[in-house]
mmCIF file with all atom_site columns, C-alpha atoms in Angstrom:
data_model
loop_
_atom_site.group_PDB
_atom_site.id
_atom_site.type_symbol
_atom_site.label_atom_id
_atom_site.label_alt_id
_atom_site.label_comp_id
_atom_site.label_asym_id
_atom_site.label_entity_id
_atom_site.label_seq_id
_atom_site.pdbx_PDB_ins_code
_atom_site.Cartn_x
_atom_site.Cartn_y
_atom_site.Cartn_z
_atom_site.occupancy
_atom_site.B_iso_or_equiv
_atom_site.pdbx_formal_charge
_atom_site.auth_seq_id
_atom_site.auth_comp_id
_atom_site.auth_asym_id
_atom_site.auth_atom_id
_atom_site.pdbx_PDB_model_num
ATOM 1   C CA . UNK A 1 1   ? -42.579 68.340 -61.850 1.00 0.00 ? 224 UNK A CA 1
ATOM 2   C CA . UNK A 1 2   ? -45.052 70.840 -63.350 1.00 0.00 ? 225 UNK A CA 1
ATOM 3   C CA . UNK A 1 3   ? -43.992 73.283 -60.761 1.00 0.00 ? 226 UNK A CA 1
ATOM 4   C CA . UNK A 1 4   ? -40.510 73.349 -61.774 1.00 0.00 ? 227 UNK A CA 1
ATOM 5   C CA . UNK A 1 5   ? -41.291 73.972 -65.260 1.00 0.00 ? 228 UNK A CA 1
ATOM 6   C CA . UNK A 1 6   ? -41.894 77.471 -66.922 1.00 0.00 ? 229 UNK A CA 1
ATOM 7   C CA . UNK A 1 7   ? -45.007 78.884 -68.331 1.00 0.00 ? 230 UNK A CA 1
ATOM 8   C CA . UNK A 1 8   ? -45.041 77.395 -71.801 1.00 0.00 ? 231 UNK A CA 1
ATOM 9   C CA . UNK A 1 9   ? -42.124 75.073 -70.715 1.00 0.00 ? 232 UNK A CA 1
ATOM 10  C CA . UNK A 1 10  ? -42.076 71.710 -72.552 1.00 0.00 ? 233 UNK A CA 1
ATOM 11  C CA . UNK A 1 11  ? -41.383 68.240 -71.002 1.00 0.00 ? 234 UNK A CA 1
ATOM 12  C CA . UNK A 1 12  ? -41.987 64.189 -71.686 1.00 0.00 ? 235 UNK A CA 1
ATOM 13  C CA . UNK A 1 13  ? -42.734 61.627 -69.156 1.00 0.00 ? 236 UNK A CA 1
ATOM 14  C CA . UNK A 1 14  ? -42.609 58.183 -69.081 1.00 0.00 ? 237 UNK A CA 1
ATOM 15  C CA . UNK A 1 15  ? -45.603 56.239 -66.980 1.00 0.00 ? 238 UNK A CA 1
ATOM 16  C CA . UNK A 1 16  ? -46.207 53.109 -66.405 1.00 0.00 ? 239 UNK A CA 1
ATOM 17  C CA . UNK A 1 17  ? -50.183 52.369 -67.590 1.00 0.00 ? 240 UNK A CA 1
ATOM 18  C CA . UNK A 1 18  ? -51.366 52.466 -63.844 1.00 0.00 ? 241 UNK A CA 1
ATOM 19  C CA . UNK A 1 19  ? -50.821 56.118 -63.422 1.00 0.00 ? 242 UNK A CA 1
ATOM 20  C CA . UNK A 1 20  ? -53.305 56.558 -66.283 1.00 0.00 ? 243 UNK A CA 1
ATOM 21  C CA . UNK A 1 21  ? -56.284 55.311 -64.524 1.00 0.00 ? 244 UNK A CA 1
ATOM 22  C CA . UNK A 1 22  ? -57.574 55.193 -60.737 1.00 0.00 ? 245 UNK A CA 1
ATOM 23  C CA . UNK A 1 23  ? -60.143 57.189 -58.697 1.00 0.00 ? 246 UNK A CA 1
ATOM 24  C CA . UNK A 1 24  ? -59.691 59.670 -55.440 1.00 0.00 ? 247 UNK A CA 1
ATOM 25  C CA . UNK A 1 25  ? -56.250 61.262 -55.440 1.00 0.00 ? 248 UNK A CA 1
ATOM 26  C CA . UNK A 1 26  ? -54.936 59.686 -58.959 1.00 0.00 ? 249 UNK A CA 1
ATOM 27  C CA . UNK A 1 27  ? -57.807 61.154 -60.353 1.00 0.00 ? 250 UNK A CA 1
ATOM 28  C CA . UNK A 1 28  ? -57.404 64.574 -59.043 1.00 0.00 ? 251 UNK A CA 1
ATOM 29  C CA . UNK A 1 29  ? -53.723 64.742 -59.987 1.00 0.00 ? 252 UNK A CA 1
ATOM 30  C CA . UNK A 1 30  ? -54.402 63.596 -63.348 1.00 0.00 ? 253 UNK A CA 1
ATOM 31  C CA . UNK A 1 31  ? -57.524 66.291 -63.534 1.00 0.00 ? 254 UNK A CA 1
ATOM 32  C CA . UNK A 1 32  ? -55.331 69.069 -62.574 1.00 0.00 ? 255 UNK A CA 1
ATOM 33  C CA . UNK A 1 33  ? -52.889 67.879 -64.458 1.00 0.00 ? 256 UNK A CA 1
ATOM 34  C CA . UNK A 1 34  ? -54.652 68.324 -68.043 1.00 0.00 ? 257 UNK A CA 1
ATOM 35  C CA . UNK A 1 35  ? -56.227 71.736 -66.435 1.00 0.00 ? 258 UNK A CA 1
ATOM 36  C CA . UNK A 1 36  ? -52.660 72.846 -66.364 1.00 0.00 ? 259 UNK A CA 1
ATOM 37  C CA . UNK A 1 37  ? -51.203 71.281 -68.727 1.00 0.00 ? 260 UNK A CA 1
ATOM 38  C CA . UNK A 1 38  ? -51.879 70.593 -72.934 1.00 0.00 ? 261 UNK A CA 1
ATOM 39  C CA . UNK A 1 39  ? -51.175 67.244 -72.809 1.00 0.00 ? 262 UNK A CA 1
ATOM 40  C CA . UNK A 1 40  ? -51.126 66.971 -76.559 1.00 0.00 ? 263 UNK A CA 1
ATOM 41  C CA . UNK A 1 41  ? -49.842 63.390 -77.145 1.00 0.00 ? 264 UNK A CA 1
ATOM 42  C CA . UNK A 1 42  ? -49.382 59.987 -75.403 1.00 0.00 ? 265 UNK A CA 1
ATOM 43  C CA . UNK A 1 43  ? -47.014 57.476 -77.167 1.00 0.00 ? 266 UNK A CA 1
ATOM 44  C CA . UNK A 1 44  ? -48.522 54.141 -75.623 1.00 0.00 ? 267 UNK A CA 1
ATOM 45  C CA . UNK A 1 45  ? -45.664 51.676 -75.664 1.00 0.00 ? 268 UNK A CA 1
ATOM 46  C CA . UNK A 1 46  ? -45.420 47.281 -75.317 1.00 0.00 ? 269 UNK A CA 1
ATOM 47  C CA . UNK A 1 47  ? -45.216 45.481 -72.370 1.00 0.00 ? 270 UNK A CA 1
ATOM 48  C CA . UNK A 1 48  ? -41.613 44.672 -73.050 1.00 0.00 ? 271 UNK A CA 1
ATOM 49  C CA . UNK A 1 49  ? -40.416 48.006 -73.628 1.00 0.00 ? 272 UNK A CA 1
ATOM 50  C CA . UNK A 1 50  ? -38.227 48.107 -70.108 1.00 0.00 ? 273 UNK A CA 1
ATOM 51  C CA . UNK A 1 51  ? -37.727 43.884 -69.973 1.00 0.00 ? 274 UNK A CA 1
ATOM 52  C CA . UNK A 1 52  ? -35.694 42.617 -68.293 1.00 0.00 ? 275 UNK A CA 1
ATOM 53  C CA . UNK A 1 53  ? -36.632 45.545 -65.169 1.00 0.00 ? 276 UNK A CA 1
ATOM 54  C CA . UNK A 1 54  ? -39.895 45.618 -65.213 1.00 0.00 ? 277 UNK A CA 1
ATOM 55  C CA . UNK A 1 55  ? -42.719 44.234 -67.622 1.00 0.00 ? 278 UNK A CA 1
ATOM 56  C CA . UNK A 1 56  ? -45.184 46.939 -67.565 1.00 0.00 ? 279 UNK A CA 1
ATOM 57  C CA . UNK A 1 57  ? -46.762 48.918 -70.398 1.00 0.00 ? 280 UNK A CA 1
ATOM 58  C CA . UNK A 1 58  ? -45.770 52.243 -70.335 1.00 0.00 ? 281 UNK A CA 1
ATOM 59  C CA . UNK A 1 59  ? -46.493 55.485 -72.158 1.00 0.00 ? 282 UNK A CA 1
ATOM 60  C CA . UNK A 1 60  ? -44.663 58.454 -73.221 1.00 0.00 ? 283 UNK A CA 1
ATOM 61  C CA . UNK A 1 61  ? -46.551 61.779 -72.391 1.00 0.00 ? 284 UNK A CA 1
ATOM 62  C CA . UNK A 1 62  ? -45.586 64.918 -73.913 1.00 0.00 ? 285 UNK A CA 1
ATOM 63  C CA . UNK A 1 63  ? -47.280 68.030 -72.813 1.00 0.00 ? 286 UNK A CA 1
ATOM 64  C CA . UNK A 1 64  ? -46.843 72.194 -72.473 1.00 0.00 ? 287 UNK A CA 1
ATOM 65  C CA . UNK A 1 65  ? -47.309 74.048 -69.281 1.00 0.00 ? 288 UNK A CA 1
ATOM 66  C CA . UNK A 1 66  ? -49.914 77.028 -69.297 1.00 0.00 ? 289 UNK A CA 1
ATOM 67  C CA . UNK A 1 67  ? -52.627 75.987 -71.392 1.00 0.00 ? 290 UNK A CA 1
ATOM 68  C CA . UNK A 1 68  ? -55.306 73.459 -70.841 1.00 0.00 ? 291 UNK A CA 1
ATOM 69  C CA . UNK A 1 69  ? -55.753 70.038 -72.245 1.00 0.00 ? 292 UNK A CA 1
ATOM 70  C CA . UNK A 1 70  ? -58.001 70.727 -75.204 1.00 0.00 ? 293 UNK A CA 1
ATOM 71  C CA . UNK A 1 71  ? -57.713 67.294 -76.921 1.00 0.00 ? 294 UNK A CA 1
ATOM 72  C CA . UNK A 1 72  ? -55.153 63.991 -76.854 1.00 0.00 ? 295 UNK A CA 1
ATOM 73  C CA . UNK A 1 73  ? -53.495 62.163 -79.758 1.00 0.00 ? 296 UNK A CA 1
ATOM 74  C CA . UNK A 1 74  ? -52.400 58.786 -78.943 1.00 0.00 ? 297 UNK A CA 1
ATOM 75  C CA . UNK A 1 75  ? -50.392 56.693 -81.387 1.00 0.00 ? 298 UNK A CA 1
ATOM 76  C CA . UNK A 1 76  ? -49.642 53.140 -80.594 1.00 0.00 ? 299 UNK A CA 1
ATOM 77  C CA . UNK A 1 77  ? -45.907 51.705 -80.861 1.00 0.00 ? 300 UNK A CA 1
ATOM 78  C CA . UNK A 1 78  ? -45.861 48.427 -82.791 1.00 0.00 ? 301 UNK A CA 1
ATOM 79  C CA . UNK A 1 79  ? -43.361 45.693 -82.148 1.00 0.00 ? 302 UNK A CA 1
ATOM 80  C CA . UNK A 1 80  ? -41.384 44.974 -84.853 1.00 0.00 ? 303 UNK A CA 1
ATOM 81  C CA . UNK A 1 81  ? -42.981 42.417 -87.740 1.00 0.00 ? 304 UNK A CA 1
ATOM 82  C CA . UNK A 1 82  ? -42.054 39.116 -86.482 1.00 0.00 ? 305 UNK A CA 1
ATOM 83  C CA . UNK A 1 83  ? -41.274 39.828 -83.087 1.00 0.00 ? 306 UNK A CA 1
ATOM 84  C CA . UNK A 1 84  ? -43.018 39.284 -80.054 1.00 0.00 ? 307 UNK A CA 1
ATOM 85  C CA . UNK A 1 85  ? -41.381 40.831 -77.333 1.00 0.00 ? 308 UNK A CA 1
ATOM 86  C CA . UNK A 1 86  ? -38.428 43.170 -76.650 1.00 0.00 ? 309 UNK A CA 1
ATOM 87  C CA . UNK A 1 87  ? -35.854 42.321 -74.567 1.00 0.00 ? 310 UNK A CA 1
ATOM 88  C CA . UNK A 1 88  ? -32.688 42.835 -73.196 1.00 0.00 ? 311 UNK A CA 1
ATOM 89  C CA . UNK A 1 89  ? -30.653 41.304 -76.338 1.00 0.00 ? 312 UNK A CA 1
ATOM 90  C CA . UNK A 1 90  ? -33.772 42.698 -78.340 1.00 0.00 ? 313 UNK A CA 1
ATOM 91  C CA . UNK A 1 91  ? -33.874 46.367 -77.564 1.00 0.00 ? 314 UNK A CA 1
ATOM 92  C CA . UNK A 1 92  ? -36.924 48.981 -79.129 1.00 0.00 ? 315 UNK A CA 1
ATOM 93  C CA . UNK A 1 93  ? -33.989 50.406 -81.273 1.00 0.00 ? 316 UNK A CA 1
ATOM 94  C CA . UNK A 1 94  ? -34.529 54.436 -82.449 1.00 0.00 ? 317 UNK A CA 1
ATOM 95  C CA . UNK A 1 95  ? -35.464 53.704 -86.089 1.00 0.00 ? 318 UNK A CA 1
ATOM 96  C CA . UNK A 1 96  ? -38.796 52.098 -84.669 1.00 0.00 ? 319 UNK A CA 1
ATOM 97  C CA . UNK A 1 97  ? -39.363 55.539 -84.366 1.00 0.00 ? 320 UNK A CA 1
ATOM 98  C CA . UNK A 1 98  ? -39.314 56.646 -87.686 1.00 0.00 ? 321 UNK A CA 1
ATOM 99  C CA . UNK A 1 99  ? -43.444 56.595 -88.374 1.00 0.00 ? 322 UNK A CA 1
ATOM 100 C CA . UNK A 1 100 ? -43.902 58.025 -85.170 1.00 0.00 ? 323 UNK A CA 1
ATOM 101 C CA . UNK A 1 101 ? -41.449 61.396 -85.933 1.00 0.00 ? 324 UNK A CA 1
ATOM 102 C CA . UNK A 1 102 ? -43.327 61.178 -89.888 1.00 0.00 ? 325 UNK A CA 1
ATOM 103 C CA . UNK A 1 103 ? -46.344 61.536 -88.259 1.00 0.00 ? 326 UNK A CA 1
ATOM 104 C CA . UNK A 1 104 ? -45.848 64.151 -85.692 1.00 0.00 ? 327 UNK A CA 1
ATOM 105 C CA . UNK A 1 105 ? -46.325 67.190 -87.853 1.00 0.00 ? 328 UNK A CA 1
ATOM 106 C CA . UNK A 1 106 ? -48.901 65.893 -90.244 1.00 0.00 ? 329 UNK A CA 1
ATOM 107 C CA . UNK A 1 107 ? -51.173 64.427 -87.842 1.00 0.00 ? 330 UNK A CA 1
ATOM 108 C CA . UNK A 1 108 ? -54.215 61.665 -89.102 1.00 0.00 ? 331 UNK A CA 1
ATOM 109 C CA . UNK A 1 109 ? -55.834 59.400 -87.548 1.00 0.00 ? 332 UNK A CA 1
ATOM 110 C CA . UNK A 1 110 ? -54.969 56.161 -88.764 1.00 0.00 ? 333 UNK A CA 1
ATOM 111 C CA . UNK A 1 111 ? -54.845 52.490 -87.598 1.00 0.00 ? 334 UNK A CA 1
ATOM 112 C CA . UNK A 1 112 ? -51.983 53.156 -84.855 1.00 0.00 ? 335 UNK A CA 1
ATOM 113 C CA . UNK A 1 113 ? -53.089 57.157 -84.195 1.00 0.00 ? 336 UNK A CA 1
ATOM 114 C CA . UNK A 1 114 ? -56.329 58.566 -82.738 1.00 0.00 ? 337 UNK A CA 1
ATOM 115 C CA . UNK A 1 115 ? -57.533 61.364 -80.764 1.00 0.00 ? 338 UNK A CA 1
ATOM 116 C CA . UNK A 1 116 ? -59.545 61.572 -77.845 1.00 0.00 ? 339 UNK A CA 1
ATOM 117 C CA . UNK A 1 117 ? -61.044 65.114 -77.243 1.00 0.00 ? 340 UNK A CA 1
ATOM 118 C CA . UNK A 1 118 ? -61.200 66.385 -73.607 1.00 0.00 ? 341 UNK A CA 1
ATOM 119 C CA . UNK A 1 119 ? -64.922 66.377 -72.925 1.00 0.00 ? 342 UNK A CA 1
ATOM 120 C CA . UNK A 1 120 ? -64.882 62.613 -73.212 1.00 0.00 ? 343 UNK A CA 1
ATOM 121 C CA . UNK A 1 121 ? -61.935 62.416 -70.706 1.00 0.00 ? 344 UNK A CA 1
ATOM 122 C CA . UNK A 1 122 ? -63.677 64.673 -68.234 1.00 0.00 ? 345 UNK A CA 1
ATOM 123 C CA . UNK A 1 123 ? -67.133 62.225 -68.485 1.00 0.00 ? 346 UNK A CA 1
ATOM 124 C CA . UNK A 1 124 ? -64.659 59.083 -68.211 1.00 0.00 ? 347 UNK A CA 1
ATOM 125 C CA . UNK A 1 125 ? -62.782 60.486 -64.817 1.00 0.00 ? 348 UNK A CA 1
ATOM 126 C CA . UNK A 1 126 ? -59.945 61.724 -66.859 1.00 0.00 ? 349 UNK A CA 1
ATOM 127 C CA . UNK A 1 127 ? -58.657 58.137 -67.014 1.00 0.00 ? 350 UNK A CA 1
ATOM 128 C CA . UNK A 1 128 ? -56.088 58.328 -69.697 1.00 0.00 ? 351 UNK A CA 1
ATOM 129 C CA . UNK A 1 129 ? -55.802 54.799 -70.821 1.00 0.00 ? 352 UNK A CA 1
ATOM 130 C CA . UNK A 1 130 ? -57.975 54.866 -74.280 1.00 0.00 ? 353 UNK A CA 1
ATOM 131 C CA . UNK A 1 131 ? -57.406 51.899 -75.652 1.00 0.00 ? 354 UNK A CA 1
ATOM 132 C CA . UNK A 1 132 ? -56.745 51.852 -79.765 1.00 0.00 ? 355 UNK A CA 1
ATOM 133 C CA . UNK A 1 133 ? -60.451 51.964 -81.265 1.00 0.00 ? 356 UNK A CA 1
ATOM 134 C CA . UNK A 1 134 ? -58.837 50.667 -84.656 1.00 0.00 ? 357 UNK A CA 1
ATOM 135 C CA . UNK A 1 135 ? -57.762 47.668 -83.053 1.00 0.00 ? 358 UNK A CA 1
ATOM 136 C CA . UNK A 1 136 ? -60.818 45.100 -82.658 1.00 0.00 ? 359 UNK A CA 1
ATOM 137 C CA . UNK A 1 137 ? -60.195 42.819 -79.298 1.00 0.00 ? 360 UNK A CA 1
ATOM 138 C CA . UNK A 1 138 ? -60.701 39.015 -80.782 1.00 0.00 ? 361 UNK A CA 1
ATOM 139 C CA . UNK A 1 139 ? -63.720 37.834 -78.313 1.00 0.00 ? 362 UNK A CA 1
ATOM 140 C CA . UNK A 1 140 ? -62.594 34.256 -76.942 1.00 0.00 ? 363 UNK A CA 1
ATOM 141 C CA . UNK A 1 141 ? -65.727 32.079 -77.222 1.00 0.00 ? 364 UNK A CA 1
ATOM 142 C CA . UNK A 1 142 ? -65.869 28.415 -75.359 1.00 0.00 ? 365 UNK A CA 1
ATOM 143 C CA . UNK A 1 143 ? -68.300 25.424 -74.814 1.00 0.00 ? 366 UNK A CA 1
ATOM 144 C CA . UNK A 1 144 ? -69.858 24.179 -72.106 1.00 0.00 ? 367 UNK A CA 1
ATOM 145 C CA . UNK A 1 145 ? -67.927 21.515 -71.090 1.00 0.00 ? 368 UNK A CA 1
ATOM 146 C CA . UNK A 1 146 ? -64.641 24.217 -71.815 1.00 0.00 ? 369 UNK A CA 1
ATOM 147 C CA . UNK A 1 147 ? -65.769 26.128 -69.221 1.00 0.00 ? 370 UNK A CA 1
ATOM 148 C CA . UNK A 1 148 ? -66.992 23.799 -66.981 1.00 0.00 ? 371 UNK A CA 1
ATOM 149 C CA . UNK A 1 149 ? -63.330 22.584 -66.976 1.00 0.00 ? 372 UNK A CA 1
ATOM 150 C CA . UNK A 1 150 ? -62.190 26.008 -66.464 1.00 0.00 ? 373 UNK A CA 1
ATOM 151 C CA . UNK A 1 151 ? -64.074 26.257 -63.809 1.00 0.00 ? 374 UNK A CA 1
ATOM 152 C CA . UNK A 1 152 ? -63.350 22.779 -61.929 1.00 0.00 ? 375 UNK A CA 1
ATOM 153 C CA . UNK A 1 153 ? -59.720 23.883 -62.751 1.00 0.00 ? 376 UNK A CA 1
ATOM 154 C CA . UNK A 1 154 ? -59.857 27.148 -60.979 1.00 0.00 ? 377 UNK A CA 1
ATOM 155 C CA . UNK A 1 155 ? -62.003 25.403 -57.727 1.00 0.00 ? 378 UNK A CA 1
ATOM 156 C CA . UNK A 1 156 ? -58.749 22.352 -58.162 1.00 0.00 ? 379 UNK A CA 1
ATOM 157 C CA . UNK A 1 157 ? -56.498 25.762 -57.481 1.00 0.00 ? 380 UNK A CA 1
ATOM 158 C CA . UNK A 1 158 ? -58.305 27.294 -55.002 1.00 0.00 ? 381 UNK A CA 1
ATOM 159 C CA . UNK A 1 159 ? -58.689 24.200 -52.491 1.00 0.00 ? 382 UNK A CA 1
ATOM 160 C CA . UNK A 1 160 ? -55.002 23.989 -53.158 1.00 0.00 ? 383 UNK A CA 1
ATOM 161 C CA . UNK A 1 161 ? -54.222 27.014 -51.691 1.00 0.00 ? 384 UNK A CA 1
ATOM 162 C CA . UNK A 1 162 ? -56.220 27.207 -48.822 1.00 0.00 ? 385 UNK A CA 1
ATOM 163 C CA . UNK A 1 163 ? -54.650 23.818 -47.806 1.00 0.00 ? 386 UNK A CA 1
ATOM 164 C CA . UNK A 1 164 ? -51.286 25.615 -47.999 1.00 0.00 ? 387 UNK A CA 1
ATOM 165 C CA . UNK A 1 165 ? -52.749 28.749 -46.204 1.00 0.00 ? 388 UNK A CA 1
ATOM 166 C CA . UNK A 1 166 ? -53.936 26.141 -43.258 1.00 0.00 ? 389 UNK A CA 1
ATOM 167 C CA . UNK A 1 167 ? -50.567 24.317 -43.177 1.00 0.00 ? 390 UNK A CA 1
ATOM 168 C CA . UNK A 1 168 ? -49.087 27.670 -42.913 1.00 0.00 ? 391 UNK A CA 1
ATOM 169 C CA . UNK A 1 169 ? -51.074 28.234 -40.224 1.00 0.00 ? 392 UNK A CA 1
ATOM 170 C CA . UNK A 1 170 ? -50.416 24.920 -38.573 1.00 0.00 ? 393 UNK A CA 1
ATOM 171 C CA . UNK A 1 171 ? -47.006 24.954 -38.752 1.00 0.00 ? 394 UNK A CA 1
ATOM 172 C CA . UNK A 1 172 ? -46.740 27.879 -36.635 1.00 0.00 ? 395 UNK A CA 1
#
């Protein structure tokens, strides 16, 4: 794709989280990717985004050929207040877009926009999936006996499936 645009040619892609991380040839691609490129912003979208196809995140990356990748802005789409999932009656619609185009040309970091300067990319293997640092992951704390039943629960689903495996096996 970057071959086929010009010299200061502009484009937008749309990749599924996956293609943001990985080591050996994902990481080279992505490396000479931002050498080539100014990839100057990555829209990370829900999970829901393409439901009922596919159930993915995926992000948005907008970048211009010629220059290299100095720094990335990220912004984070939000599902709509009250909803908790997009689907195929419940469609992102274009006016959920309205803070991102506000934003665009007046650029701050705020609580669903931050930027991630190349240097830390490079010592990171130029994964690109930088998680929101404004949003605090809650930490999921349990007892004892919680995760002793966890854990007997887990073992419970694991002997069931290697006595499927081995009547697979018999069967045949």
């Amino acid at each position: 794709m970057i071959r086929y645009l010009k010299m200061g040619g502009r484009a937008a892609i749309v990749l599924p989280d996956g293609s943001l991380t990985g080591d050996g040839v994902k990481q080279r691609i992505r490396q000479e990717f931002l050498e080539q490129c100014n990839v100057h912003t990555i829209v990370r979208l829900p999970n829901s985004v393409f439901q009922p196809y596919a159930s993915v995140a995926t992000n948005l990356l907008f970048f211009t050929k010629g220059e290299p990748t100095k720094e990335i802005w990220y912004w984070e789409h939000k599902l709509p207040e009250g909803q908790k999932s997009y689907s195929k009656t419940k469609p992102i619609q274009k006016s959920e877009f309205d803070s991102l185009k506000a934003w665009w040309n007046n650029r701050a970091e705020n609580e669903q926009a931050w930027k991630v300067g190349i240097d830390t990319l490079k010592g990171n293997g130029f994964n690109l999936d930088i998680k929101n640092p404004f949003v605090k992951e809650e930490e999921v704390t349990h007892t004892t006996a919680e995760l002793l039943d966890l854990l007997s629960e887990s073992f419970k689903k694991s002997d069931e499936l290697i006595e499927e495996l081995k009547e697979g096996l018999n069967a045949k």
